Short mmCIF file of C-alpha atoms in Angstrom, two decimals:
data_model
loop_
_atom_site.label_atom_id
_atom_site.label_comp_id
_atom_site.label_asym_id
_atom_site.label_seq_id
_atom_site.Cartn_x
_atom_site.Cartn_y
_atom_site.Cartn_z
CA MET E 89 -24.74 10.86 16.07
CA HIS E 90 -25.25 12.63 12.68
CA THR E 91 -22.72 15.07 13.80
CA THR E 92 -20.44 12.11 14.59
CA ILE E 93 -20.77 10.54 11.16
CA ASN E 94 -19.96 13.89 9.46
CA GLN E 95 -17.17 14.60 11.49
CA LEU E 96 -15.70 10.79 10.79
CA ASP E 97 -16.58 11.55 7.10
CA TYR E 98 -14.34 14.63 7.16
CA TYR E 99 -11.57 13.33 9.05
CA ILE E 100 -11.18 10.08 6.93
CA HIS E 101 -11.22 11.91 3.60
CA ALA E 102 -8.59 14.55 5.07
CA LEU E 103 -6.56 11.43 5.93
CA LEU E 104 -7.07 10.05 2.47
CA SER E 105 -6.13 13.29 0.95
CA HIS E 106 -2.99 13.61 2.94
CA LEU E 107 -1.85 10.17 1.66
CA SER E 108 -2.67 10.83 -2.01
CA LYS E 109 -0.53 13.90 -2.00
CA ASN E 110 2.08 11.74 -0.09
CA GLU E 111 1.87 8.97 -2.59
CA SER E 112 1.87 11.45 -5.47
CA ALA E 113 5.13 13.33 -3.94
CA ILE E 114 6.84 10.03 -3.59
CA LEU E 115 6.22 8.97 -7.20
CA LYS E 116 8.06 12.12 -8.23
CA LEU E 117 10.99 11.07 -6.18
CA VAL E 118 11.18 7.53 -7.88
CA PRO E 119 13.57 7.45 -10.58
CA TYR E 120 10.98 4.93 -12.59
CA ASP E 121 8.15 6.10 -14.77
CA ILE E 122 5.37 4.33 -12.31
CA ASN E 123 1.78 5.12 -11.91
CA ILE E 124 -0.40 5.25 -8.73
CA GLN E 125 -1.48 1.52 -9.29
CA GLU E 126 1.76 0.23 -9.97
CA PHE E 127 3.02 2.02 -6.71
CA ARG E 128 0.26 0.40 -4.63
CA ILE E 129 1.03 -2.85 -6.11
CA ILE E 130 4.92 -2.58 -5.15
CA TYR E 131 3.77 -1.26 -1.70
CA PHE E 132 1.62 -4.41 -1.34
CA ILE E 133 4.10 -6.83 -2.18
CA GLY E 134 6.57 -4.83 -0.06
CA GLN E 135 4.54 -5.23 3.10
CA HIS E 136 3.43 -8.91 2.40
CA GLY E 137 6.06 -10.49 0.59
CA GLU E 138 5.56 -12.88 -2.41
CA LYS E 139 1.74 -13.32 -3.41
CA LYS E 140 -0.42 -14.99 -6.08
CA MET E 141 -2.24 -12.67 -8.48
CA ASN E 142 -5.30 -13.21 -7.01
CA ASP E 143 -4.28 -12.23 -3.61
CA ILE E 144 -2.99 -8.83 -4.64
CA ALA E 145 -6.39 -8.24 -6.88
CA ASN E 146 -8.57 -9.25 -3.90
CA ALA E 147 -6.42 -7.08 -1.51
CA LEU E 148 -6.19 -4.05 -3.75
CA GLN E 149 -9.60 -4.78 -5.13
CA LEU E 150 -8.90 -4.77 -8.55
CA SER E 151 -9.75 -7.30 -11.19
CA ILE E 152 -7.07 -10.19 -11.67
CA SER E 153 -7.00 -9.33 -15.64
CA ASN E 154 -6.12 -5.65 -14.66
CA VAL E 155 -3.43 -6.78 -11.71
CA SER E 156 -1.97 -8.96 -14.54
CA ILE E 157 -1.74 -5.78 -16.82
CA ILE E 158 -0.03 -4.02 -14.26
CA VAL E 159 2.28 -6.70 -12.90
CA ASP E 160 3.11 -7.05 -16.69
CA LYS E 161 4.46 -3.44 -16.86
CA LEU E 162 6.31 -3.91 -13.63
CA VAL E 163 8.13 -7.06 -14.87
CA THR E 164 8.98 -5.20 -17.99
CA LYS E 165 10.38 -2.43 -15.50
CA ARG E 166 12.35 -5.16 -13.49
CA LEU E 167 10.52 -3.86 -10.31
CA VAL E 168 8.82 -7.33 -9.72
CA LYS E 169 9.31 -11.00 -10.52
CA ARG E 170 7.01 -13.52 -11.50
CA ILE E 171 8.02 -17.02 -9.74
CA ASN E 172 6.58 -20.22 -10.53
CA SER E 173 5.41 -22.40 -7.74
CA THR E 174 7.17 -25.73 -7.27
CA GLN E 175 3.93 -27.32 -5.91
CA ASP E 176 1.56 -26.26 -8.64
CA ARG E 177 2.79 -25.32 -12.08
CA ARG E 178 -0.51 -23.47 -12.58
CA VAL E 179 0.37 -21.15 -9.65
CA ILE E 180 2.56 -17.89 -10.19
CA TYR E 181 3.87 -15.77 -7.39
CA ILE E 182 4.75 -12.38 -7.63
CA THR E 183 7.85 -11.03 -5.80
CA MET E 184 9.48 -7.92 -5.43
CA ALA E 185 12.95 -7.73 -7.75
CA PRO E 186 16.02 -5.79 -6.10
CA VAL E 187 14.99 -2.48 -7.84
CA GLY E 188 11.50 -2.71 -6.61
CA GLU E 189 12.63 -3.53 -3.07
CA LYS E 190 14.71 -0.32 -3.12
CA ILE E 191 11.32 1.69 -4.25
CA TYR E 192 9.45 -0.02 -1.59
CA ARG E 193 11.88 0.97 1.06
CA LEU E 194 11.64 4.70 -0.28
CA MET E 195 7.86 4.50 -0.16
CA LYS E 196 7.87 2.91 3.30
CA LYS E 197 10.19 5.82 4.90
CA LYS E 198 8.05 8.42 3.11
CA HIS E 199 4.94 6.94 4.79
CA SER E 200 6.47 6.88 7.90
CA GLU E 201 7.64 10.43 7.80
CA LEU E 202 3.90 11.46 7.07
CA TYR E 203 2.72 9.36 9.78
CA GLN E 204 5.14 10.77 12.38
CA LYS E 205 4.17 14.15 11.54
CA LEU E 206 0.61 13.43 12.06
CA LEU E 207 1.11 11.77 15.37
CA ASN E 208 3.51 14.44 16.70
CA SER E 209 0.28 16.48 17.51
CA LEU E 210 -0.66 13.72 20.12
CA SER E 211 0.95 12.33 23.31
CA LEU E 212 2.16 9.01 23.72
CA LYS E 213 -1.29 8.33 25.59
CA GLU E 214 -3.33 9.48 22.86
CA GLN E 215 -1.42 7.64 20.14
CA LYS E 216 -1.90 4.73 21.75
CA THR E 217 -5.55 5.57 22.40
CA LEU E 218 -5.83 6.10 18.58
CA LEU E 219 -4.26 2.80 17.66
CA GLU E 220 -6.67 0.76 19.98
CA LEU E 221 -9.56 2.43 18.58
CA PHE E 222 -8.42 1.98 14.97
CA ASP E 223 -7.96 -1.82 16.11
CA LYS E 224 -11.34 -2.08 17.81
CA MET E 225 -12.93 -0.47 14.46
CA PHE E 226 -11.05 -2.25 12.17
CA ASN E 227 -10.88 -5.73 13.46
CA GLN E 228 -14.60 -6.29 14.53
CA LYS E 229 -15.48 -10.31 14.57
#
């Protein structure tokens, strides 16, 4: 059991390292000066669409004040927009601006390339098994 935990720890850190290097490489390709937290907010909104500030904070495990500061910068850079709720004027949604959408598509493409590289060493059956195992581990009830 101890060996299994050590192996899992090793591979999770290796995967996180790959992802971090990939994100750093993507940031260099983006024609805008954005940092890793801005990158992650853009990616989150790109994946999930229009979201409230507290939804972003909860998902990315950041404080609402920190997300607010980051979103202010992204609005200034015209990468995201604030949209007032039509039902409740106290609620503000964050959505992607056209340039932010372009950046998200580039990020998504580069992430897909990395994942494809990682999956290429596995057969289709192994890929299916891997996804089933991830599903089992992360969707526990």
